[in-house]
Short mmCIF file of C-alpha atoms and ligand atoms in Angstrom, two decimals:
data_model
loop_
_atom_site.label_atom_id
_atom_site.label_comp_id
_atom_site.label_asym_id
_atom_site.label_seq_id
_atom_site.Cartn_x
_atom_site.Cartn_y
_atom_site.Cartn_z
CA UNK G 124 -2.75 11.77 -35.39
CA UNK G 125 -6.22 12.54 -34.14
CA UNK G 126 -6.43 15.22 -31.47
CA UNK G 127 -10.22 15.21 -31.23
CA UNK G 128 -11.98 14.47 -27.96
CA UNK G 129 -14.44 11.59 -28.57
CA UNK G 130 -18.12 12.00 -27.77
CA UNK G 131 -17.73 9.46 -24.91
CA UNK G 132 -14.88 11.57 -23.49
CA UNK G 133 -16.99 14.68 -23.92
CA UNK G 134 -19.74 13.07 -21.85
CA UNK G 135 -17.22 12.04 -19.19
CA UNK G 136 -15.91 15.62 -19.01
CA UNK G 137 -19.40 17.04 -18.41
CA UNK G 138 -20.13 14.32 -15.85
CA UNK G 139 -16.93 15.28 -14.03
CA UNK G 140 -18.05 18.93 -13.96
CA UNK G 141 -21.45 17.90 -12.56
CA UNK G 142 -19.77 15.77 -9.92
CA UNK G 143 -17.65 18.75 -8.81
CA UNK G 144 -20.84 20.74 -8.15
CA UNK G 145 -22.47 17.94 -6.15
CA UNK G 146 -19.27 17.38 -4.14
CA UNK G 147 -19.10 21.06 -3.19
CA UNK G 148 -22.80 21.18 -2.34
CA UNK G 149 -22.45 18.15 -0.06
CA UNK G 150 -19.13 18.86 1.67
CA UNK G 151 -18.06 22.46 0.89
CA UNK G 152 -15.06 23.72 -1.08
CA UNK G 153 -12.04 22.04 0.52
CA UNK G 154 -13.17 19.58 3.17
CA UNK G 155 -10.86 17.15 4.99
CA UNK G 156 -10.73 13.81 3.16
CA UNK G 157 -12.83 11.85 5.61
CA UNK G 158 -14.15 8.36 4.82
CA UNK G 159 -17.52 9.94 4.00
CA UNK G 160 -15.88 12.09 1.32
CA UNK G 161 -14.09 9.04 -0.10
CA UNK G 162 -17.37 7.11 -0.24
CA UNK G 163 -19.04 10.00 -2.07
CA UNK G 164 -16.27 9.92 -4.69
CA UNK G 165 -16.71 6.13 -4.90
CA UNK G 166 -20.50 6.21 -5.16
CA UNK G 167 -20.20 8.65 -8.08
CA UNK G 168 -17.84 6.26 -9.88
CA UNK G 169 -14.62 8.29 -9.89
CA UNK G 170 -12.40 6.20 -7.63
CA UNK G 171 -12.39 3.42 -10.19
CA UNK G 172 -12.79 5.43 -13.38
CA UNK G 173 -9.93 3.56 -15.09
CA UNK G 174 -10.44 0.26 -13.23
CA UNK G 175 -11.90 -2.51 -15.44
CA UNK G 176 -15.66 -2.98 -15.20
CA UNK G 177 -15.38 -6.56 -13.95
CA UNK G 178 -13.75 -5.17 -10.78
CA UNK G 179 -16.36 -2.48 -10.17
CA UNK G 180 -14.73 0.33 -12.16
CA UNK G 181 -15.89 2.30 -15.19
CA UNK G 182 -13.36 0.76 -17.53
CA UNK G 183 -12.14 4.04 -19.04
CA UNK G 184 -8.60 4.41 -20.30
CA UNK G 185 -6.00 6.64 -18.62
CA UNK G 186 -6.36 9.44 -21.18
CA UNK G 187 -10.10 9.66 -20.51
CA UNK G 188 -9.44 9.64 -16.75
CA UNK G 189 -6.97 12.51 -17.24
CA UNK G 190 -9.60 14.52 -19.14
CA UNK G 191 -12.11 13.90 -16.36
CA UNK G 192 -9.73 14.92 -13.56
CA UNK G 193 -8.72 18.01 -15.49
CA UNK G 194 -12.40 18.95 -15.75
CA UNK G 195 -12.83 18.48 -12.00
CA UNK G 196 -9.93 20.83 -11.30
CA UNK G 197 -11.43 23.37 -13.72
CA UNK G 198 -14.74 23.07 -11.89
CA UNK G 199 -13.14 23.85 -8.53
CA UNK G 200 -12.44 20.51 -6.82
CA UNK G 201 -9.66 21.16 -4.29
CA UNK G 202 -6.13 20.16 -5.26
CA UNK G 203 -5.54 18.13 -2.12
CA UNK G 204 -8.58 16.00 -2.92
CA UNK G 205 -7.49 15.53 -6.52
CA UNK G 206 -4.05 14.56 -5.30
CA UNK G 207 -5.30 12.11 -2.66
CA UNK G 208 -7.67 10.45 -5.12
CA UNK G 209 -4.94 10.43 -7.78
CA UNK G 210 -2.53 8.56 -5.47
CA UNK G 211 -5.28 6.06 -4.66
CA UNK G 212 -6.33 5.54 -8.29
CA UNK G 213 -3.26 6.08 -10.49
CA UNK G 214 -0.89 4.67 -7.86
CA UNK G 215 -2.49 1.93 -5.79
CA UNK G 216 -5.40 0.80 -8.01
CA UNK G 217 -3.35 0.82 -11.22
CA UNK G 218 -0.63 -1.24 -9.51
CA UNK G 219 -3.29 -3.89 -8.90
CA UNK G 220 -4.88 -3.52 -12.33
CA UNK G 221 -1.54 -3.95 -14.06
CA UNK G 222 0.22 -6.43 -11.78
CA UNK G 223 -2.24 -7.96 -9.33
CA UNK G 224 -3.04 -11.67 -9.29
CA UNK G 225 -6.70 -12.47 -9.87
CA UNK G 226 -7.30 -13.08 -6.15
CA UNK G 227 -5.65 -9.74 -5.22
CA UNK G 228 -7.66 -7.81 -7.81
CA UNK G 229 -11.00 -9.32 -6.84
CA UNK G 230 -10.32 -8.87 -3.15
CA UNK G 231 -9.30 -5.22 -3.34
CA UNK G 232 -10.36 -3.43 -6.52
CA UNK G 233 -14.16 -3.43 -6.00
CA UNK G 234 -13.72 -2.03 -2.48
CA UNK G 235 -11.17 0.54 -3.65
CA UNK G 236 -13.50 1.60 -6.48
CA UNK G 237 -16.41 2.09 -4.07
CA UNK G 238 -14.33 4.02 -1.54
CA UNK G 239 -14.85 1.36 1.11
CA UNK G 240 -11.08 0.91 1.13
CA UNK G 241 -8.45 3.60 0.56
CA UNK G 242 -5.18 2.89 -1.20
CA UNK G 243 -1.65 4.29 -0.93
CA UNK G 244 1.80 3.82 -2.42
CA UNK G 245 4.56 3.48 0.17
CA UNK G 246 7.86 3.71 -1.68
CA UNK G 247 9.85 6.61 -0.18
CA UNK G 248 11.91 6.19 2.96
CA UNK G 249 13.20 8.63 5.55
CA UNK G 250 16.80 8.21 4.32
CA UNK G 251 15.83 9.41 0.81
CA UNK G 252 13.06 8.90 -1.70
CA UNK G 253 15.04 9.48 -4.89
CA UNK G 254 17.02 6.26 -4.92
CA UNK G 255 14.27 3.69 -4.54
CA UNK G 256 16.46 0.82 -5.75
CA UNK G 257 18.48 0.97 -2.55
CA UNK G 258 15.52 1.04 -0.20
CA UNK G 259 16.28 -0.17 3.29
CA UNK G 260 12.96 -1.81 4.13
CA UNK G 261 13.74 -5.53 4.28
CA UNK G 262 11.59 -8.50 3.34
CA UNK G 263 13.15 -11.62 4.78
CA UNK G 264 12.03 -15.24 4.55
CA UNK G 265 10.41 -16.74 7.61
CA UNK G 266 8.75 -20.07 8.32
CA UNK G 267 5.30 -18.82 7.28
CA UNK G 268 6.43 -16.65 4.35
CA UNK G 269 8.24 -13.37 5.01
CA UNK G 270 8.80 -10.76 7.71
CA UNK G 271 8.90 -7.05 6.88
CA UNK G 272 11.01 -4.47 8.74
CA UNK G 273 11.61 -0.84 7.86
CA UNK G 274 10.12 2.63 7.54
CA UNK G 275 8.32 4.61 4.84
CA UNK G 276 7.83 8.35 4.67
CA UNK G 277 5.51 10.96 3.12
CA UNK G 278 2.88 8.36 2.23
CA UNK G 279 -0.10 10.19 0.70
CA UNK G 280 -3.39 8.85 2.19
CA UNK G 281 -1.22 6.96 4.71
CA UNK G 282 -3.18 8.14 7.75
CA UNK G 283 -6.40 6.55 6.45
CA UNK G 284 -5.27 3.93 3.95
CA UNK G 285 -6.46 0.35 4.24
CA UNK G 286 -4.00 -0.96 1.67
CA UNK G 287 -0.37 -0.05 1.06
CA UNK G 288 1.50 -1.03 -2.08
CA UNK G 289 5.03 -1.18 -0.76
CA UNK G 290 8.56 -1.65 -2.00
CA UNK G 291 11.05 -3.76 -0.03
CA UNK G 292 14.49 -5.23 -0.51
CA UNK G 293 15.13 -8.95 -0.24
CA UNK G 294 18.67 -8.98 1.18
CA UNK G 295 19.33 -12.60 0.18
CA UNK G 296 18.81 -11.99 -3.58
CA UNK G 297 21.35 -10.39 -5.98
CA UNK G 298 20.64 -6.90 -7.46
CA UNK G 299 18.62 -5.92 -9.46
CA UNK G 300 16.35 -8.86 -8.57
CA UNK G 301 16.42 -8.00 -4.89
CA UNK G 302 13.51 -5.55 -4.83
CA UNK G 303 9.94 -6.76 -4.47
CA UNK G 304 6.53 -5.12 -4.31
CA UNK G 305 3.97 -6.29 -1.79
CA UNK G 306 0.53 -5.52 -0.42
CA UNK G 307 0.26 -4.65 3.24
CA UNK G 308 -3.09 -4.16 4.97
CA UNK G 309 -3.69 -1.49 7.58
CA UNK G 310 -4.42 -4.09 10.27
CA UNK G 311 -1.12 -5.92 9.74
CA UNK G 312 0.50 -6.81 13.10
CA UNK G 313 3.68 -4.76 13.57
CA UNK G 314 2.56 -1.80 11.41
CA UNK G 315 2.54 1.65 13.05
CA UNK G 316 1.04 4.63 11.22
CA UNK G 317 2.14 8.09 12.28
CA UNK G 318 0.09 10.86 10.58
CA UNK G 319 1.95 14.00 9.48
CA UNK G 320 -0.05 16.74 11.14
CA UNK G 321 1.13 19.73 9.14
CA UNK G 322 2.59 19.93 5.67
CA UNK G 323 3.26 23.06 3.61
CA UNK G 324 0.43 22.33 1.19
CA UNK G 325 -1.97 19.61 0.04
CA UNK G 326 -3.11 19.63 3.60
CA UNK G 327 -5.97 17.17 3.23
CA UNK G 328 -3.92 14.46 1.62
CA UNK G 329 -3.55 12.62 4.94
CA UNK G 330 0.17 11.95 4.65
CA UNK G 331 1.82 9.63 7.15
CA UNK G 332 5.07 7.92 8.08
CA UNK G 333 4.96 4.14 8.49
CA UNK G 334 7.04 1.81 10.63
CA UNK G 335 7.03 -1.94 10.04
CA UNK G 336 8.35 -4.13 12.80
CA UNK G 337 8.28 -7.79 11.87
CA UNK G 338 5.01 -7.54 9.87
CA UNK G 339 4.12 -11.01 8.55
CA UNK G 340 3.81 -11.13 4.74
CA UNK G 341 2.45 -14.22 2.99
CA UNK G 342 3.63 -15.35 -0.44
CA UNK G 343 0.15 -14.41 -1.70
CA UNK G 344 0.73 -10.79 -0.62
CA UNK G 345 3.59 -10.29 -3.08
CA UNK G 346 2.59 -8.19 -6.08
CA UNK G 347 4.10 -9.84 -9.15
CA UNK G 348 6.95 -12.28 -8.63
CA UNK G 349 9.66 -12.03 -5.96
CA UNK G 350 12.41 -9.72 -7.20
CA UNK G 351 10.17 -8.10 -9.83
CA UNK G 352 9.73 -4.90 -7.83
CA UNK G 353 11.71 -2.55 -10.07
CA UNK G 354 9.61 -3.40 -13.14
CA UNK G 355 6.41 -2.80 -11.16
CA UNK G 356 7.81 0.42 -9.75
CA UNK G 357 8.48 1.76 -13.27
CA UNK G 358 5.05 0.71 -14.48
CA UNK G 359 3.26 2.34 -11.52
CA UNK G 360 5.36 5.48 -11.85
CA UNK G 361 4.34 5.67 -15.51
CA UNK G 362 0.65 5.84 -14.50
CA UNK G 363 1.19 8.18 -11.58
CA UNK G 364 3.56 10.60 -13.30
CA UNK G 365 1.33 10.75 -16.39
CA UNK G 366 -1.99 11.29 -14.63
CA UNK G 367 -1.88 12.49 -11.04
CA UNK G 368 -1.50 16.19 -11.82
CA UNK G 369 -4.29 16.41 -14.41
CA UNK G 370 -6.66 18.13 -11.99
CA UNK G 371 -3.97 20.65 -11.07
CA UNK G 372 -3.72 21.80 -14.69
CA UNK G 373 -7.51 22.22 -14.74
CA UNK G 374 -7.25 24.29 -11.55
CA UNK G 375 -4.48 26.43 -13.06
CA UNK G 376 -6.71 27.13 -16.05
CA UNK G 377 -9.48 28.18 -13.68
CA UNK G 378 -7.08 30.54 -11.86
CA UNK G 379 -5.87 32.00 -15.16
CA UNK G 380 -9.45 32.72 -16.26
CA UNK G 381 -10.25 34.39 -12.90
CA UNK G 382 -7.11 36.56 -12.88
CA UNK G 383 -7.58 37.52 -16.56
CA UNK G 384 -11.15 38.62 -15.83
CA UNK G 385 -9.93 40.66 -12.86
CA UNK G 386 -7.20 42.36 -14.90
CA UNK G 387 -9.63 43.06 -17.74
CA UNK G 388 -12.07 44.62 -15.31
CA UNK G 389 -9.34 46.96 -14.00
CA UNK G 390 -8.17 47.78 -17.51
CA UNK G 391 -4.73 46.32 -16.74
CA UNK G 392 -4.89 43.80 -19.57
CA UNK G 393 -4.70 46.80 -21.90
CA UNK G 394 -0.96 46.95 -21.13
CA UNK G 395 0.85 44.84 -23.65
CA UNK G 396 3.31 43.61 -21.02
CA UNK G 397 0.41 42.25 -18.95
CA UNK G 398 -1.16 40.64 -22.00
CA UNK G 399 2.14 38.98 -22.90
CA UNK G 400 2.46 37.54 -19.41
CA UNK G 401 -1.07 36.12 -19.58
CA UNK G 402 -0.39 34.75 -23.06
CA UNK G 403 2.80 33.08 -21.82
CA UNK G 404 0.92 31.36 -19.00
CA UNK G 405 -1.72 30.17 -21.47
CA UNK G 406 0.94 28.80 -23.80
CA UNK G 407 2.80 27.03 -21.00
CA UNK G 408 -0.45 25.54 -19.75
CA UNK G 409 -1.27 24.25 -23.21
CA UNK G 410 2.23 22.80 -23.69
CA UNK G 411 2.05 20.95 -20.37
CA UNK G 412 -1.44 19.69 -21.15
CA UNK G 413 -0.49 18.13 -24.48
CA UNK G 414 2.57 16.48 -23.00
CA UNK G 415 0.34 15.04 -20.27
CA UNK G 416 -2.17 13.74 -22.83
CA UNK G 417 0.70 12.24 -24.81
CA UNK G 418 2.04 10.43 -21.73
CA UNK G 419 -1.39 9.05 -20.74
CA UNK G 420 -2.07 7.98 -24.34
CA UNK G 421 1.26 6.16 -24.46
CA UNK G 422 0.61 4.46 -21.11
CA UNK G 423 -2.75 3.24 -22.47
CA UNK G 424 -0.97 1.72 -25.45
CA UNK G 425 1.58 -0.16 -23.38
CA UNK G 426 4.40 2.17 -24.36
CA UNK G 427 7.54 1.54 -22.35
CA UNK G 428 7.83 3.56 -19.20
CA UNK G 429 9.07 6.27 -18.49
CA UNK G 430 10.13 8.76 -21.15
CA UNK G 431 6.90 10.68 -21.75
CA UNK G 432 5.67 10.16 -18.19
CA UNK G 433 8.82 11.79 -16.79
CA UNK G 434 8.74 14.62 -19.35
CA UNK G 435 5.11 15.23 -18.50
CA UNK G 436 5.63 15.17 -14.72
CA UNK G 437 8.62 17.52 -15.01
CA UNK G 438 6.82 19.95 -17.30
CA UNK G 439 3.48 19.94 -15.50
CA UNK G 440 4.92 20.44 -12.01
CA UNK G 441 7.28 23.26 -13.03
CA UNK G 442 4.48 24.89 -15.06
CA UNK G 443 2.20 24.77 -12.01
CA UNK G 444 4.75 26.43 -9.75
CA UNK G 445 6.01 29.08 -12.17
CA UNK G 446 2.63 30.01 -13.63
CA UNK G 447 0.95 30.19 -10.22
CA UNK G 448 3.71 32.51 -9.00
CA UNK G 449 3.28 34.64 -12.13
CA UNK G 450 -0.49 34.80 -11.59
CA UNK G 451 0.11 35.94 -8.01
CA UNK G 452 2.36 38.73 -9.29
CA UNK G 453 -0.20 39.70 -11.91
CA UNK G 454 -3.10 39.79 -9.45
CA UNK G 455 -0.81 41.70 -7.07
CA UNK G 456 -2.67 43.20 -4.08
CA UNK G 457 -5.82 41.16 -4.71
CA UNK G 458 -3.70 37.99 -4.67
CA UNK G 459 -2.22 39.08 -1.37
CA UNK G 460 -5.70 39.64 0.07
CA UNK G 461 -6.40 36.01 -0.77
CA UNK G 462 -9.10 36.59 -3.37
CA UNK G 463 -7.87 33.89 -5.76
CA UNK G 464 -6.38 31.40 -3.28
CA UNK G 465 -3.03 31.63 -5.08
CA UNK G 466 -0.87 31.36 -1.95
CA UNK G 467 -2.46 28.03 -1.16
CA UNK G 468 -2.24 26.98 -4.83
CA UNK G 469 1.49 27.75 -4.83
CA UNK G 470 2.09 25.75 -1.65
CA UNK G 471 0.19 22.82 -3.19
CA UNK G 472 2.14 23.16 -6.43
CA UNK G 473 5.47 23.06 -4.57
CA UNK G 474 4.52 19.59 -3.32
CA UNK G 475 4.14 18.43 -6.91
CA UNK G 476 7.83 19.20 -7.58
CA UNK G 477 8.83 16.25 -5.33
CA UNK G 478 5.87 13.88 -5.46
CA UNK G 479 6.43 10.91 -7.84
CA UNK G 480 10.12 11.87 -7.94
CA UNK G 481 11.83 15.27 -7.97
CA UNK G 482 12.55 17.23 -11.15
CA UNK G 483 16.17 16.08 -11.08
CA UNK G 484 15.06 12.47 -10.87
CA UNK G 485 12.83 13.03 -13.93
CA UNK G 486 15.82 14.55 -15.73
CA UNK G 487 17.96 11.54 -14.73
CA UNK G 488 15.36 9.24 -16.30
CA UNK G 489 15.02 11.28 -19.49
CA UNK G 490 18.81 11.61 -19.76
CA UNK G 491 19.42 7.88 -19.27
CA UNK G 492 16.87 7.03 -21.96
CA UNK G 493 18.46 9.59 -24.26
CA UNK G 494 21.79 7.85 -23.90
CA UNK G 495 20.22 4.57 -25.03
CA UNK G 496 18.58 6.07 -28.13
C1 LIG S 18 3.30 16.09 -1.81
C2 LIG S 18 4.12 14.84 -1.74
C3 LIG S 18 3.49 13.61 -1.82
C4 LIG S 18 4.23 12.44 -1.75
N1 LIG S 18 3.58 11.23 -1.76
C5 LIG S 18 4.29 10.09 -1.66
C6 LIG S 18 3.63 8.83 -1.63
O1 LIG S 18 2.41 8.73 -1.71
N2 LIG S 18 4.39 7.72 -1.53
C7 LIG S 18 5.75 7.77 -1.47
O2 LIG S 18 6.37 6.73 -1.39
N3 LIG S 18 6.41 8.96 -1.47
C8 LIG S 18 5.71 10.11 -1.56
N4 LIG S 18 6.35 11.33 -1.55
C9 LIG S 18 7.79 11.35 -1.40
C10 LIG S 18 8.51 11.75 -2.68
O3 LIG S 18 8.45 10.69 -3.58
C11 LIG S 18 9.93 12.14 -2.26
O4 LIG S 18 9.85 13.36 -1.57
C12 LIG S 18 10.84 12.28 -3.46
O5 LIG S 18 11.01 11.05 -4.07
C13 LIG S 18 12.20 12.84 -3.02
O6 LIG S 18 12.71 12.13 -1.94
P1 LIG S 18 13.27 12.92 -0.69
O7 LIG S 18 12.24 13.90 -0.28
O8 LIG S 18 13.68 11.92 0.32
O9 LIG S 18 14.54 13.72 -1.21
P2 LIG S 18 16.00 13.13 -1.47
O10 LIG S 18 15.92 11.84 -2.21
O11 LIG S 18 16.73 13.11 -0.17
O12 LIG S 18 16.62 14.21 -2.42
C14 LIG S 18 17.11 15.47 -1.91
C15 LIG S 18 17.56 16.32 -3.09
O13 LIG S 18 18.64 15.68 -3.77
C16 LIG S 18 18.30 15.51 -5.14
N5 LIG S 18 18.78 14.20 -5.57
C17 LIG S 18 18.78 13.05 -4.88
N6 LIG S 18 19.29 12.05 -5.63
C18 LIG S 18 19.62 12.58 -6.82
C19 LIG S 18 20.19 12.08 -8.02
N7 LIG S 18 20.51 10.80 -8.13
N8 LIG S 18 20.37 12.93 -9.04
C20 LIG S 18 20.04 14.24 -8.95
N9 LIG S 18 19.50 14.78 -7.83
C21 LIG S 18 19.29 13.96 -6.80
C22 LIG S 18 16.78 15.54 -5.22
O14 LIG S 18 16.35 15.98 -6.50
C23 LIG S 18 16.45 16.53 -4.11
O15 LIG S 18 16.51 17.84 -4.61
C24 LIG S 18 5.63 12.51 -1.61
C25 LIG S 18 6.26 13.75 -1.55
C26 LIG S 18 5.54 14.90 -1.60
C27 LIG S 18 6.23 16.22 -1.51
#
């Protein structure tokens, strides 16, 4: 095992830090994710960092992308931006990279990498996001191809997205070959997008609910083969669960450093109990980080989804919530006055408990794989 960061990764990490500075100088600390902000991310090469070069990306692997996003979080890029970009890149773009037909990749990936098009994953439904296999959105054969009817909920980037990677059930086929993945464009007839105006956290991630009423879907819009949706879902979840929270761990490290400096300045870190609490946060952060690297490394090597991805997602999201709460207690009155932005960080972290599947869904996955071992 080699735990060393390569010199190419080292360069990428410093480029990511430099980008964070330019982003803040251009748009401020936590701007709404407008199309101009997306294009800035694209022009600097981050929207396609792990998209192959022939489709306009930088051709890095997932582990290198994770290191770069972590560095951005450490350098102060807002969590809602990191989350929105993560859904676009590790969700939508990676679905195309891994499963798109040549025509689909060359039509969409260069635009997605430049930020001229924004991508989203639309899997969850109002009746429940945990059991995706029994989704109610229906894809039924029609004379020209298919018609799509149903609803999707909590779609990150949904309010702005130009492309949705969507899951739908084909009622005529037998389970488990009755779930398909498809590409739906924003201008599809019959698609209604209803932005969610206020969420508890991650407030610039432009979430939306979608309604599809008889949207036409051509055979060429299917991602992978008809009925292959569950395999694609697992593969996409492997990328998303392994990578999307990298920037959040970087941001947690930044918060830990700031609170430690504050406590040192007040002399509070001289209390052993305080020091132990800081040391525990540091250790939890490090544990989550290595599990995340392990998951991304495995995804790069074509490891089967989803054991390490689910362990990583579970560990990272719970670490974010529990350590942010602990930092707020440690910073006490200064946290309450808003000096470290920990209230906002906690609200954002709570969103990560459910995104890409709740903690209990991760445990279901890990448990099921354990049974097969
Ligand atoms: C910040 C954020 C971003 C998101 N972005 C997207 C996105 O881009 N695209 C998308 O498609 N979805 C997205 N989601 C939706 C997310 O995937 C769902 O919230 C999640 O899958 C849970 O679904 P649900 O909210 O409907 O809860 P439910 O499925 O109704 O679950 C309710 C509770 O029951 C538990 N539960 C349900 N079934 C089981 C089971 N079998 N075993 C054990 N416990 C169970 C759950 O753990 C949960 O505590 C996002 C959510 C959040 C919070």
